[in-house]
N, CA, C and O atoms as a GROMACS GRO file, in nm:
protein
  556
    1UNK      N    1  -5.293   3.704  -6.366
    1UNK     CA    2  -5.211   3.653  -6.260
    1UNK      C    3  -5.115   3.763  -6.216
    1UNK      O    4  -5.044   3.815  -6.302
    2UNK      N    5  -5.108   3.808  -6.075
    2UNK     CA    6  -5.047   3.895  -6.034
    2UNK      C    7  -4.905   3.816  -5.975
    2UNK      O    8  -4.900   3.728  -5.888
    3UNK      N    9  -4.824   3.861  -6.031
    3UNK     CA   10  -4.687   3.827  -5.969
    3UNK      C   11  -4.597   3.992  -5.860
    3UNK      O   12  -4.604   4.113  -5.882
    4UNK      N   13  -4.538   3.928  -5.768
    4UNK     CA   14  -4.419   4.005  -5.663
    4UNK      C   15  -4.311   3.988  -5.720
    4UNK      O   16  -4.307   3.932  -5.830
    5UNK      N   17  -4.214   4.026  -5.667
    5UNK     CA   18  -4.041   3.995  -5.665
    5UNK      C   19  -4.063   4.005  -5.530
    5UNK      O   20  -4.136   4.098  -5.494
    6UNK      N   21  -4.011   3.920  -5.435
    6UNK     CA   22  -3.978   3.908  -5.292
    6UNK      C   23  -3.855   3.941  -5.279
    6UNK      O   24  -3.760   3.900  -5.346
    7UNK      N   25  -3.853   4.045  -5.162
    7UNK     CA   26  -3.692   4.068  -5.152
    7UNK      C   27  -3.584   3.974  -5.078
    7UNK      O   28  -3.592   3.961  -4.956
    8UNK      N   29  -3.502   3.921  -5.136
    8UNK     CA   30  -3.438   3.843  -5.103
    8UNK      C   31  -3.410   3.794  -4.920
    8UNK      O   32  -3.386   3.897  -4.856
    9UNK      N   33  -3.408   3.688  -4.845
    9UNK     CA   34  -3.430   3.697  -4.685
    9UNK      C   35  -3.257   3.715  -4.638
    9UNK      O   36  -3.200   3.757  -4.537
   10UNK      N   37  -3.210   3.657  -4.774
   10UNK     CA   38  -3.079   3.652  -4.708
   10UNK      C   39  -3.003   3.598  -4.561
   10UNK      O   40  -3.034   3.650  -4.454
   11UNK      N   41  -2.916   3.503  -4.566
   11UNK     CA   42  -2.874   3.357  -4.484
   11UNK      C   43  -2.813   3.442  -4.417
   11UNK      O   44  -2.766   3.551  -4.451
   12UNK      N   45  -2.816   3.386  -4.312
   12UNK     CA   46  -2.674   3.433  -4.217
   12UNK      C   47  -2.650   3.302  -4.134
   12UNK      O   48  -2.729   3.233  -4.070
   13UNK      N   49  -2.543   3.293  -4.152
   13UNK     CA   50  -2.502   3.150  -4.090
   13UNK      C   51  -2.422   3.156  -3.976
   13UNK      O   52  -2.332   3.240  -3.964
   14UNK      N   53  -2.450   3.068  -3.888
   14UNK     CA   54  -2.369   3.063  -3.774
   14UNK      C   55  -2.272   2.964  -3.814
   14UNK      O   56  -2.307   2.886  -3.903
   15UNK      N   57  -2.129   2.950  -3.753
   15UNK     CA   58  -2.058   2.826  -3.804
   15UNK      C   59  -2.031   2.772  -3.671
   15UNK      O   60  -2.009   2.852  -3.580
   16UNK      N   61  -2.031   2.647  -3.647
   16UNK     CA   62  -1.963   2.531  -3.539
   16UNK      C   63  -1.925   2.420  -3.565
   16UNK      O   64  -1.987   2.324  -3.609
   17UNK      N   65  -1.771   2.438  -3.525
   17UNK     CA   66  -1.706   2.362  -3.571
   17UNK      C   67  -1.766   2.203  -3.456
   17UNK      O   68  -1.787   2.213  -3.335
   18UNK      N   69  -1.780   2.078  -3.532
   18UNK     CA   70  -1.792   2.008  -3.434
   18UNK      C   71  -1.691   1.855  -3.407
   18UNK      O   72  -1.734   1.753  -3.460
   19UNK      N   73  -1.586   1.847  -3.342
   19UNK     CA   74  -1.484   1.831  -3.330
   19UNK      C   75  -1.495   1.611  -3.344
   19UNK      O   76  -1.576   1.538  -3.287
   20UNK      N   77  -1.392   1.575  -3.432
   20UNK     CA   78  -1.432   1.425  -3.463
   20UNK      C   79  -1.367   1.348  -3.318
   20UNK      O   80  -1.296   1.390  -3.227
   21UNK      N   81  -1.432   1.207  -3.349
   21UNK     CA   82  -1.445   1.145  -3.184
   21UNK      C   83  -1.353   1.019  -3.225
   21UNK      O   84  -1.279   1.035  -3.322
   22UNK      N   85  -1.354   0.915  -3.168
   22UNK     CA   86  -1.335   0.766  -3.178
   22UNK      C   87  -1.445   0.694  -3.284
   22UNK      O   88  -1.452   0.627  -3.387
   23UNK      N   89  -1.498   0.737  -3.217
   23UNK     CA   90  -1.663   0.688  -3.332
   23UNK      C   91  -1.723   0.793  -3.461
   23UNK      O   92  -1.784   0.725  -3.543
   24UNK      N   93  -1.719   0.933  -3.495
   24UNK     CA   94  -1.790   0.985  -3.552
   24UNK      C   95  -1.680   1.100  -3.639
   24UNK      O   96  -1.612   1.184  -3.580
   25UNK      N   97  -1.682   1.088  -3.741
   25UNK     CA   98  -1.573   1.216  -3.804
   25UNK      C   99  -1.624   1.357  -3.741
   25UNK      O  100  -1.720   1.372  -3.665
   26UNK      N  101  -1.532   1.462  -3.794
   26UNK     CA  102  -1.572   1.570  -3.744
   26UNK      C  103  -1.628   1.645  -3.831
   26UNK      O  104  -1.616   1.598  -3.944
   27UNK      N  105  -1.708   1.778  -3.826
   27UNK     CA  106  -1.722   1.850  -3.929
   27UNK      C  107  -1.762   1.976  -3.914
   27UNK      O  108  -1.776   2.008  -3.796
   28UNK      N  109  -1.789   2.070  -4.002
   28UNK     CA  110  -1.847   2.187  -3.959
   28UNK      C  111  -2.033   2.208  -4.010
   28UNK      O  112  -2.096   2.187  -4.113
   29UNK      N  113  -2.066   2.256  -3.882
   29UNK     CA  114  -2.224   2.281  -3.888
   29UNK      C  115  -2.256   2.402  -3.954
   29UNK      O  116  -2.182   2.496  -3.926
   30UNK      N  117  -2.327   2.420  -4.017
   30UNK     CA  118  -2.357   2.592  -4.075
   30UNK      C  119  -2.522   2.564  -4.057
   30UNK      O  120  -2.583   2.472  -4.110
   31UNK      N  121  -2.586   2.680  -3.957
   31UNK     CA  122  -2.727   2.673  -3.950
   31UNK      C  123  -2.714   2.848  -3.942
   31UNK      O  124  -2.654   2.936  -3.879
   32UNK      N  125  -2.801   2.833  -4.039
   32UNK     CA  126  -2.878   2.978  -4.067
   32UNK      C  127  -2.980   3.034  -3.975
   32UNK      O  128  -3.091   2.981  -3.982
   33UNK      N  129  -2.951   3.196  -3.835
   33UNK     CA  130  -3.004   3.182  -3.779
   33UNK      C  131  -3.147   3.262  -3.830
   33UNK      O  132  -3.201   3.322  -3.737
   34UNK      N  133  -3.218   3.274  -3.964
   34UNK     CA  134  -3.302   3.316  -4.018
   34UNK      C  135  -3.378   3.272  -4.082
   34UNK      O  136  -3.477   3.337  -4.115
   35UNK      N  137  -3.353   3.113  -4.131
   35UNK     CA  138  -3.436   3.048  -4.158
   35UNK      C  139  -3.432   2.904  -4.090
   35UNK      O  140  -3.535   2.838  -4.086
   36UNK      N  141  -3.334   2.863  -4.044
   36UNK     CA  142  -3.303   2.716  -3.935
   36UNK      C  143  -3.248   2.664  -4.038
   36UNK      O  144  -3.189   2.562  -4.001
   37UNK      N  145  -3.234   2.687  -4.187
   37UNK     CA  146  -3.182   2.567  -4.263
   37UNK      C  147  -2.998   2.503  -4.220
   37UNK      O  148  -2.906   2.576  -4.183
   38UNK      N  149  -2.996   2.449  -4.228
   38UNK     CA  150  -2.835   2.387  -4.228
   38UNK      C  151  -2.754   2.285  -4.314
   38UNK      O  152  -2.816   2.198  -4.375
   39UNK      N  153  -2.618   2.292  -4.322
   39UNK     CA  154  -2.576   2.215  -4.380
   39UNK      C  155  -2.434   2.200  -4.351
   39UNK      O  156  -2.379   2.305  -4.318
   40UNK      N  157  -2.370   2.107  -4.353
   40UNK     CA  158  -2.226   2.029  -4.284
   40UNK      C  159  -2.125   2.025  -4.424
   40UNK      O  160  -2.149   1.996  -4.542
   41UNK      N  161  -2.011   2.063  -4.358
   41UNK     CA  162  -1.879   2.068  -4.480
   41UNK      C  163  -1.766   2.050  -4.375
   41UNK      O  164  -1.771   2.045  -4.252
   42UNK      N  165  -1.660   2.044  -4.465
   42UNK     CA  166  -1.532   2.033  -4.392
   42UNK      C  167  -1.506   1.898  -4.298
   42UNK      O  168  -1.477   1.903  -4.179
   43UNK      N  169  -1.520   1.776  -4.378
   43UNK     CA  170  -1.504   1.691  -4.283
   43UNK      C  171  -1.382   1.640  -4.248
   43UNK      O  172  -1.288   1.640  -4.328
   44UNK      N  173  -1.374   1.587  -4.111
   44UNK     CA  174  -1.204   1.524  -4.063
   44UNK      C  175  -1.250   1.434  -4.026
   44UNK      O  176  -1.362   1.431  -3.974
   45UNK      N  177  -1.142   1.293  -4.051
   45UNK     CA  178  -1.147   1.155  -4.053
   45UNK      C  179  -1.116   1.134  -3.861
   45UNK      O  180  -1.047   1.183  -3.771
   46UNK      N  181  -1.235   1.010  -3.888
   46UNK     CA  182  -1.223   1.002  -3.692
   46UNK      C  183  -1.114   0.951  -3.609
   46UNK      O  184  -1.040   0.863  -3.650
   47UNK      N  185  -1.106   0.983  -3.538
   47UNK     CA  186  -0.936   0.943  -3.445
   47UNK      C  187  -0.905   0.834  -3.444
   47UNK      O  188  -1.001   0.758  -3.429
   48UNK      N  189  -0.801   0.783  -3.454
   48UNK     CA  190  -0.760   0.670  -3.450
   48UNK      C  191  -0.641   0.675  -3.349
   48UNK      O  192  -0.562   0.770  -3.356
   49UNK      N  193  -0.619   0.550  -3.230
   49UNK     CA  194  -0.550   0.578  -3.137
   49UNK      C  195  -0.387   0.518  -3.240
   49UNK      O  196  -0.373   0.463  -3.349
   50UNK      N  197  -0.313   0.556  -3.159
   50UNK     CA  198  -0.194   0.509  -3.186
   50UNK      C  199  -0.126   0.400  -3.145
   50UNK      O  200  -0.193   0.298  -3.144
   51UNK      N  201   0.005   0.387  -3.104
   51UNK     CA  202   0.072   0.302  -3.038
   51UNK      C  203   0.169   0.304  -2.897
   51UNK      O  204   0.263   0.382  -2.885
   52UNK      N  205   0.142   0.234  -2.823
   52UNK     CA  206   0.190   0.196  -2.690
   52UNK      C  207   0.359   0.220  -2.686
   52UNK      O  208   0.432   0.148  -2.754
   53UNK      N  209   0.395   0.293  -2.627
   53UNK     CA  210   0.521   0.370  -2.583
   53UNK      C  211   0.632   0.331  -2.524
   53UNK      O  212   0.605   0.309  -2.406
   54UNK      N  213   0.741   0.312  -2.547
   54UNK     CA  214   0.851   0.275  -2.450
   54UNK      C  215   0.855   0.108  -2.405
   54UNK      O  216   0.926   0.071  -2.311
   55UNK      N  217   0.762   0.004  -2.491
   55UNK     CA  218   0.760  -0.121  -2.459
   55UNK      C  219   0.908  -0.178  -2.453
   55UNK      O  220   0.985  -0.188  -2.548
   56UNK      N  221   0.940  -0.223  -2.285
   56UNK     CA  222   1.041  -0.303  -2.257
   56UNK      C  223   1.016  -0.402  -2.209
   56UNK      O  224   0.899  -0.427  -2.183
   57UNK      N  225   1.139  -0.511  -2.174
   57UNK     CA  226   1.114  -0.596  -2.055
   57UNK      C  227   1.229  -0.535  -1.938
   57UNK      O  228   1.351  -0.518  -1.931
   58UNK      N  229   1.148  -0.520  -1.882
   58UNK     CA  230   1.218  -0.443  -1.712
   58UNK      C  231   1.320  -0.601  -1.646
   58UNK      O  232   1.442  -0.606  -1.634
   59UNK      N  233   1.236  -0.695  -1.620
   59UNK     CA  234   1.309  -0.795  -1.561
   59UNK      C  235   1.288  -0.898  -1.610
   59UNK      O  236   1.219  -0.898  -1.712
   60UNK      N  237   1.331  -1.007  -1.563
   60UNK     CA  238   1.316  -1.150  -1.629
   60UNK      C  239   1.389  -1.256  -1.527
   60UNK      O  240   1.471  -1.202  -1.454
   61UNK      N  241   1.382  -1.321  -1.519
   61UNK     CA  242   1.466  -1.467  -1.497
   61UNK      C  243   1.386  -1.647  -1.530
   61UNK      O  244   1.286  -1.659  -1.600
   62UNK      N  245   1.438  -1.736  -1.480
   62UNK     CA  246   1.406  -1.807  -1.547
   62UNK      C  247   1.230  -1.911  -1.572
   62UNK      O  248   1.196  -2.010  -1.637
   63UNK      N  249   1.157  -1.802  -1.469
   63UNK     CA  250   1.051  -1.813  -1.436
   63UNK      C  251   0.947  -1.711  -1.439
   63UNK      O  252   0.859  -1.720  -1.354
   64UNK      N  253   0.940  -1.577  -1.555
   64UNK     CA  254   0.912  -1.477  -1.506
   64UNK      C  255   0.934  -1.371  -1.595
   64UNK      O  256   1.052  -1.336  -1.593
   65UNK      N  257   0.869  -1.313  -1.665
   65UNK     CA  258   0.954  -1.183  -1.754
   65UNK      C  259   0.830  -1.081  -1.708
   65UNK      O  260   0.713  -1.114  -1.695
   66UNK      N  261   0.895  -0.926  -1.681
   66UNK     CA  262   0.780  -0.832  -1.666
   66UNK      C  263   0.817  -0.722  -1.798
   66UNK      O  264   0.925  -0.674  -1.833
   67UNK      N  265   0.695  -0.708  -1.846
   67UNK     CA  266   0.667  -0.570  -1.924
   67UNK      C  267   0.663  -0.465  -1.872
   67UNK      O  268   0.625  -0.458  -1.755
   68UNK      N  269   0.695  -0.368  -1.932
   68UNK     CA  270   0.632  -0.186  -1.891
   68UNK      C  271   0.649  -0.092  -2.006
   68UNK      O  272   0.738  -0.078  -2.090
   69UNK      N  273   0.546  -0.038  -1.987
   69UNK     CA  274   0.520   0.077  -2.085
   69UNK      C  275   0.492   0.235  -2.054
   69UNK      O  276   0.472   0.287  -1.945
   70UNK      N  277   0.494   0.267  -2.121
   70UNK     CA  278   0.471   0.460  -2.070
   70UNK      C  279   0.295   0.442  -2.065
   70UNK      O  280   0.214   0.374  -2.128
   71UNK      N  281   0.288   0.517  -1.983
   71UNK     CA  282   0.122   0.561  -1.969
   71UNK      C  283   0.069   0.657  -2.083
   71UNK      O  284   0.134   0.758  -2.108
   72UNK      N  285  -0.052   0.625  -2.157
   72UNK     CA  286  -0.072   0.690  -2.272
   72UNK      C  287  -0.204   0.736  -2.217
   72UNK      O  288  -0.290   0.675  -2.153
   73UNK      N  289  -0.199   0.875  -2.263
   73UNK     CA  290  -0.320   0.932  -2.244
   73UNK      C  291  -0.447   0.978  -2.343
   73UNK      O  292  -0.550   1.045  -2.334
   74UNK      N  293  -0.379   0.903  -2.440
   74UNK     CA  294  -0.506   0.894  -2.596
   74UNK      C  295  -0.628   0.735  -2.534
   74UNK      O  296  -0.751   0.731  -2.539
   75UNK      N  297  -0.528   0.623  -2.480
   75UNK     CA  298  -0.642   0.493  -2.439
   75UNK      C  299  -0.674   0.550  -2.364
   75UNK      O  300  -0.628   0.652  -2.312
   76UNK      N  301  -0.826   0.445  -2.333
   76UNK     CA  302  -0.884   0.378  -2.133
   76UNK      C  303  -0.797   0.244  -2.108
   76UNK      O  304  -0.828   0.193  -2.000
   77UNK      N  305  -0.710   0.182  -2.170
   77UNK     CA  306  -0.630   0.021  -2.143
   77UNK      C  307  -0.565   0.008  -2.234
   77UNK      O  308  -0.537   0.068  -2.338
   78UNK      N  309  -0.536  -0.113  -2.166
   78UNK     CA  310  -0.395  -0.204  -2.280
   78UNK      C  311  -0.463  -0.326  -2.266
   78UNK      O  312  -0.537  -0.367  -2.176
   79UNK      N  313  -0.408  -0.397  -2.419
   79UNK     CA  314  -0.457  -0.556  -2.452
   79UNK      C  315  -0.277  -0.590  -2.449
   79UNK      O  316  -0.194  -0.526  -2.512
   80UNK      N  317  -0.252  -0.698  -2.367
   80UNK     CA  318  -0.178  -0.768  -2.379
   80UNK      C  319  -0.157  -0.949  -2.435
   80UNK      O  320  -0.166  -1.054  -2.370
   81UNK      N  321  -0.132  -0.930  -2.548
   81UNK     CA  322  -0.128  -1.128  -2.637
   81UNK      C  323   0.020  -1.140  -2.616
   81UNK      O  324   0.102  -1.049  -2.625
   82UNK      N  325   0.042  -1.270  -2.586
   82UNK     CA  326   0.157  -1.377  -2.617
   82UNK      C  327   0.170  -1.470  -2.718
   82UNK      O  328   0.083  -1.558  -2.725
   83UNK      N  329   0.216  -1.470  -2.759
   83UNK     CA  330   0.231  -1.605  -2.913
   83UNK      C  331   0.300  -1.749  -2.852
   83UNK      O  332   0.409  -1.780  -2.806
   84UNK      N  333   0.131  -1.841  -2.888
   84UNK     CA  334   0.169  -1.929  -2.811
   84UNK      C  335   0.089  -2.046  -2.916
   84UNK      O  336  -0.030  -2.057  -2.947
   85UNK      N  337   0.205  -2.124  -2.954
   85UNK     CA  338   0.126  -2.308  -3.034
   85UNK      C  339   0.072  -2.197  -3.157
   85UNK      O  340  -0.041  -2.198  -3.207
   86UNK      N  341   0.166  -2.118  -3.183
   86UNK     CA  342   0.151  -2.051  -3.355
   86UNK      C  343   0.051  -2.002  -3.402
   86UNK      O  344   0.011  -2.013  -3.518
   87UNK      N  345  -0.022  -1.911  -3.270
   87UNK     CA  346  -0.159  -1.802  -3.286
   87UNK      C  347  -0.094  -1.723  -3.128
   87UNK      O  348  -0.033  -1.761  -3.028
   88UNK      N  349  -0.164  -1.570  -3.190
   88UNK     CA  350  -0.190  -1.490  -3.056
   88UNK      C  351  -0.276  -1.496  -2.956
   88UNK      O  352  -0.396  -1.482  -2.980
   89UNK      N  353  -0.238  -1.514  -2.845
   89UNK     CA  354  -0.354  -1.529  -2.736
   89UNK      C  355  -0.350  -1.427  -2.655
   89UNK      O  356  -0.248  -1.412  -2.587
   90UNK      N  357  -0.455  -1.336  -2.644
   90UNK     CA  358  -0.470  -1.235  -2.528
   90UNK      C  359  -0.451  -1.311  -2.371
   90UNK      O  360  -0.525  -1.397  -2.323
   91UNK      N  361  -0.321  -1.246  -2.306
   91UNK     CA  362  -0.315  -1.308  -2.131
   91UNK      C  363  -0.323  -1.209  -2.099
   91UNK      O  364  -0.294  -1.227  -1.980
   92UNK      N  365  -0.359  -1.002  -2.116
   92UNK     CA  366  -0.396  -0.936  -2.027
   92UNK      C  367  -0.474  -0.819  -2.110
   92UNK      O  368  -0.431  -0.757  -2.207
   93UNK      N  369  -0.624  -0.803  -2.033
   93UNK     CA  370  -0.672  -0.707  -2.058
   93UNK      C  371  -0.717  -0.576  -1.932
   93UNK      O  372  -0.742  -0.610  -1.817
   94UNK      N  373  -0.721  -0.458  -1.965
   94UNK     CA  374  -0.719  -0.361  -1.870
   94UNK      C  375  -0.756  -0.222  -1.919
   94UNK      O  376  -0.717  -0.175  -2.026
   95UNK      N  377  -0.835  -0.160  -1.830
   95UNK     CA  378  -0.953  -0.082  -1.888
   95UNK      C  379  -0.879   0.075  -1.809
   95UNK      O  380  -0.949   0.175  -1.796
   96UNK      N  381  -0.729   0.072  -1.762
   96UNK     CA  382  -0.701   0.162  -1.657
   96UNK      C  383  -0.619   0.162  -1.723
   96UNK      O  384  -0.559   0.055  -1.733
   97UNK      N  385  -0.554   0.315  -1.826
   97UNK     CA  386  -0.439   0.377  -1.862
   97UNK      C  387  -0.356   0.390  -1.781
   97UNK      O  388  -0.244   0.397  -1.833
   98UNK      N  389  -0.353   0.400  -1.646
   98UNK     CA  390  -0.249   0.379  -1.506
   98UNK      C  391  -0.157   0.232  -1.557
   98UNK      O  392  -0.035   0.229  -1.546
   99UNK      N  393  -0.201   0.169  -1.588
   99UNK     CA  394  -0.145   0.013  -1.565
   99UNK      C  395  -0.060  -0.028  -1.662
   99UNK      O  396  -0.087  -0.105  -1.754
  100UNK      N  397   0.072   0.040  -1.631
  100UNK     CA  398   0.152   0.002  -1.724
  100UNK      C  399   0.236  -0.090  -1.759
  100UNK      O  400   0.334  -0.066  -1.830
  101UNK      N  401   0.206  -0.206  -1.712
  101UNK     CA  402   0.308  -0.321  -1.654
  101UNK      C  403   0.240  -0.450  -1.621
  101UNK      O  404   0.142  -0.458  -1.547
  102UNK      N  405   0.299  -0.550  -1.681
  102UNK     CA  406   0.244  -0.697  -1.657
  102UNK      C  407   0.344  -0.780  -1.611
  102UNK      O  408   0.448  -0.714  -1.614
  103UNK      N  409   0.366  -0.903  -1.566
  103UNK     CA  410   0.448  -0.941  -1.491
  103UNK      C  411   0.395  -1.117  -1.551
  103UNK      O  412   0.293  -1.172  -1.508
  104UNK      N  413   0.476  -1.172  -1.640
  104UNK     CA  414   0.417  -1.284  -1.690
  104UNK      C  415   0.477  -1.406  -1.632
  104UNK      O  416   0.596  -1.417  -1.658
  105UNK      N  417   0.417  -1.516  -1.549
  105UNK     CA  418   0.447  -1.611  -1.447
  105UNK      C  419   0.462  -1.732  -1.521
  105UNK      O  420   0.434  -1.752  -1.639
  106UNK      N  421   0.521  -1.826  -1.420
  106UNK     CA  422   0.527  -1.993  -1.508
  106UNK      C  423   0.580  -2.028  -1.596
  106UNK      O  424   0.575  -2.143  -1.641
  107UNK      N  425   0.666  -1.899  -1.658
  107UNK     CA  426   0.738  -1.971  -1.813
  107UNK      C  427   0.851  -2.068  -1.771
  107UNK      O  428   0.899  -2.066  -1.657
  108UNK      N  429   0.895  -2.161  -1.874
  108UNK     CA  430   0.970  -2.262  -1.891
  108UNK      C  431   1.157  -2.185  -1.907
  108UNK      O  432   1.178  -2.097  -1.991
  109UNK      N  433   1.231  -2.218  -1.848
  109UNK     CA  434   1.344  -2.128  -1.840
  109UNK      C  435   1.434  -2.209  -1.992
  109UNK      O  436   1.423  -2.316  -2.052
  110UNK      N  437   1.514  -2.096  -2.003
  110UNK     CA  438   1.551  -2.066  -2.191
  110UNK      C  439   1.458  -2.098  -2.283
  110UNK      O  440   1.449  -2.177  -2.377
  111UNK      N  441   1.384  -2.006  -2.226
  111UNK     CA  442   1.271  -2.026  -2.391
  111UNK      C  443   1.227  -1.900  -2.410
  111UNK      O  444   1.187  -1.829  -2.319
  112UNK      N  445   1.232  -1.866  -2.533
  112UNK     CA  446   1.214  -1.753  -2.592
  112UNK      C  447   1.026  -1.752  -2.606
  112UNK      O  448   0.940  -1.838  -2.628
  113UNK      N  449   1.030  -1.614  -2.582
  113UNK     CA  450   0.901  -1.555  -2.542
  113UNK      C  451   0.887  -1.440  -2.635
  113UNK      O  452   0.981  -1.364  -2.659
  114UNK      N  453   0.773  -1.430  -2.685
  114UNK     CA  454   0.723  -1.305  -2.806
  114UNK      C  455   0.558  -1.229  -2.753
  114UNK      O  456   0.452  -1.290  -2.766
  115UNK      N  457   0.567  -1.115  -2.704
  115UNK     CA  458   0.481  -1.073  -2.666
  115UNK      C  459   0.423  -0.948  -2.769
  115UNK      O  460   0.511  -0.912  -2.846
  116UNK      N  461   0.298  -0.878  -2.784
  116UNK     CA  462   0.290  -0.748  -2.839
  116UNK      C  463   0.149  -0.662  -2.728
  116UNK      O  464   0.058  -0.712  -2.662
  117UNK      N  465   0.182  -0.539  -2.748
  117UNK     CA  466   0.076  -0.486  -2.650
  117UNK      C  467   0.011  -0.360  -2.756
  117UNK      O  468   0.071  -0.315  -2.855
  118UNK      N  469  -0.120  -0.318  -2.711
  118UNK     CA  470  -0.188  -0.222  -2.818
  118UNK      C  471  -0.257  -0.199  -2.673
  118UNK      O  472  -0.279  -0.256  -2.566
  119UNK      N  473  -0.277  -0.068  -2.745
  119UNK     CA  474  -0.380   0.062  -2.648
  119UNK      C  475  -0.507  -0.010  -2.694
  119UNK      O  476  -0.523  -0.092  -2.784
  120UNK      N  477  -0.617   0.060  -2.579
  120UNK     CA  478  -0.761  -0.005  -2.599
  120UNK      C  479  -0.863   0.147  -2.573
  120UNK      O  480  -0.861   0.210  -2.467
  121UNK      N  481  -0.925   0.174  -2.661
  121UNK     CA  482  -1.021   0.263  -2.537
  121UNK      C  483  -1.176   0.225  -2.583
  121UNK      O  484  -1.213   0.164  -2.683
  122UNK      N  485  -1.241   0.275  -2.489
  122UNK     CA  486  -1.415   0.230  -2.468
  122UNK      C  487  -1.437   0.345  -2.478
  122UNK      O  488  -1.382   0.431  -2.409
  123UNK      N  489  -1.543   0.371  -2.589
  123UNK     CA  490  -1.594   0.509  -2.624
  123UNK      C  491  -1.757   0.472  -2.637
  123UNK      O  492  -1.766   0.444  -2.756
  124UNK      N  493  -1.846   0.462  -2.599
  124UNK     CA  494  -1.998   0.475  -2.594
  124UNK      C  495  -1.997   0.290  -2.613
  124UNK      O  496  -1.943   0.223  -2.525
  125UNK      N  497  -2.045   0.241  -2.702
  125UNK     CA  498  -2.030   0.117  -2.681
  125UNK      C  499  -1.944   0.013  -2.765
  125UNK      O  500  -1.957  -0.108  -2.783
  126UNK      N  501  -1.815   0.142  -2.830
  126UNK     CA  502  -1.728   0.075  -2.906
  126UNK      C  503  -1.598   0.071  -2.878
  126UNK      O  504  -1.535   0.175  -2.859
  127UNK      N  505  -1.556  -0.019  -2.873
  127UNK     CA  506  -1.403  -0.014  -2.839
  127UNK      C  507  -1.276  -0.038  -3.038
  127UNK      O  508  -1.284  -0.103  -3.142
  128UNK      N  509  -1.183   0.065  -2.972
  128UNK     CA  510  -1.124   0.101  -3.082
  128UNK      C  511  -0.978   0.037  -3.024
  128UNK      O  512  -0.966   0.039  -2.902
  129UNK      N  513  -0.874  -0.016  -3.098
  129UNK     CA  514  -0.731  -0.073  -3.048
  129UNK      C  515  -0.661   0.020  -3.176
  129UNK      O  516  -0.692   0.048  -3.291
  130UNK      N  517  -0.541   0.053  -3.076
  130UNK     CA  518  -0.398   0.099  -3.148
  130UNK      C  519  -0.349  -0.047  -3.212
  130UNK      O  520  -0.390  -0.160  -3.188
  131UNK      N  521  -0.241   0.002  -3.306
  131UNK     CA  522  -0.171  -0.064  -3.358
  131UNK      C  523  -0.069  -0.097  -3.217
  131UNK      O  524  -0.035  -0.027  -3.122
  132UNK      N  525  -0.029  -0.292  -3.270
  132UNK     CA  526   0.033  -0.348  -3.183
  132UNK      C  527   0.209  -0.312  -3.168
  132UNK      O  528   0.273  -0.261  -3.259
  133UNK      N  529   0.262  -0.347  -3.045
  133UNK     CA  530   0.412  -0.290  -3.034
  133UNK      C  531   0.445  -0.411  -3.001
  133UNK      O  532   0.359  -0.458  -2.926
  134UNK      N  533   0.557  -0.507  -3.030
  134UNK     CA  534   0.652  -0.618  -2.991
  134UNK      C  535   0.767  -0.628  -2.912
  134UNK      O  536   0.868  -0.561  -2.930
  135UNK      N  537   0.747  -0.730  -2.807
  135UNK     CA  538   0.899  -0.753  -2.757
  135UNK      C  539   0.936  -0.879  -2.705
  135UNK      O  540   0.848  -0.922  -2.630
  136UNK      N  541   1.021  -0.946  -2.715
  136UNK     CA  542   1.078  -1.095  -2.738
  136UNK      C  543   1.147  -1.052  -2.601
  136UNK      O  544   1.178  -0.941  -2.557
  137UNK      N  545   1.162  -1.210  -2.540
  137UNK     CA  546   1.237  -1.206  -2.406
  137UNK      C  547   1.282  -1.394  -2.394
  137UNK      O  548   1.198  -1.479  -2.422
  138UNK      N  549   1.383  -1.420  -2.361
  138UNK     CA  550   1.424  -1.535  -2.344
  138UNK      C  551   1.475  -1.594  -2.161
  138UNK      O  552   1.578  -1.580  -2.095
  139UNK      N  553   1.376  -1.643  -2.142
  139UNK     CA  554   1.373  -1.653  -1.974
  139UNK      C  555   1.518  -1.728  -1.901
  139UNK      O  556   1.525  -1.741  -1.779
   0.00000   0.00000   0.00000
């Protein structure tokens, strides 16, 4: 049996970094451009949005309270719930980071009102929410 020593081919790796999403962590690619092999290291945990900015109530009276918030440029929207009969109920959803402001109609005058708002965004076919922000208003 005749045996070689092969001289070693020796890797050379390209590196790309590939940057984490809403949906997918990030990591780094290493493909060798001498043999195609590859392999992934360095991973970062996937984004997670934050929280909705500057939540006030702008106006109010006894029929009427409006929200506003800073425009965030991490969502695509805001989920807006009211606490109502001792569960949260979503009364506004919106798919436009522009829209910083709701304007809530029909309330009963001196009655205290508890609202919270969270960022929303739509990323391929998943939607991800920030943590919620609170604000109480008494009409």
């Amino acid at each position: 049996m005749l045996t070689r020593e092969l001289d070693p081919l020796g890797h050379k790796y390209v590196d790309t970094v590939v940057d984490a999403t809403y949906d997918a962590k990030g990591y780094t690619l290493h493909k060798c451009s001498v043999c195609g092999s590859s392999y992934k290291s360095d991973y970062t945990d996937i984004l997670v949005l934050g929280y909705v900015k500057n939540l006030k109530v702008t106006r109010q009276n006894p029929k009427f309270i409006t929200l506003e918030w800073s425009m965030s440029t991490d969502g695509s929207g805001y989920e807006v719930e009211q606490y109502k009969g001792g569960k949260w109920v979503r009364i506004s959803k919106t798919d436009s980071s522009a829209n910083c402001a709701l304007t809530v109609t029909n309330l009963t005058p001196g009655t205290s009102y508890t609202f919270r708002v969270r960022l929303r965004k739509v990323s391929g076919s998943t939607v991800q929410y920030g943590g919620y922000i609170r604000a109480v208003a008494t009409t």
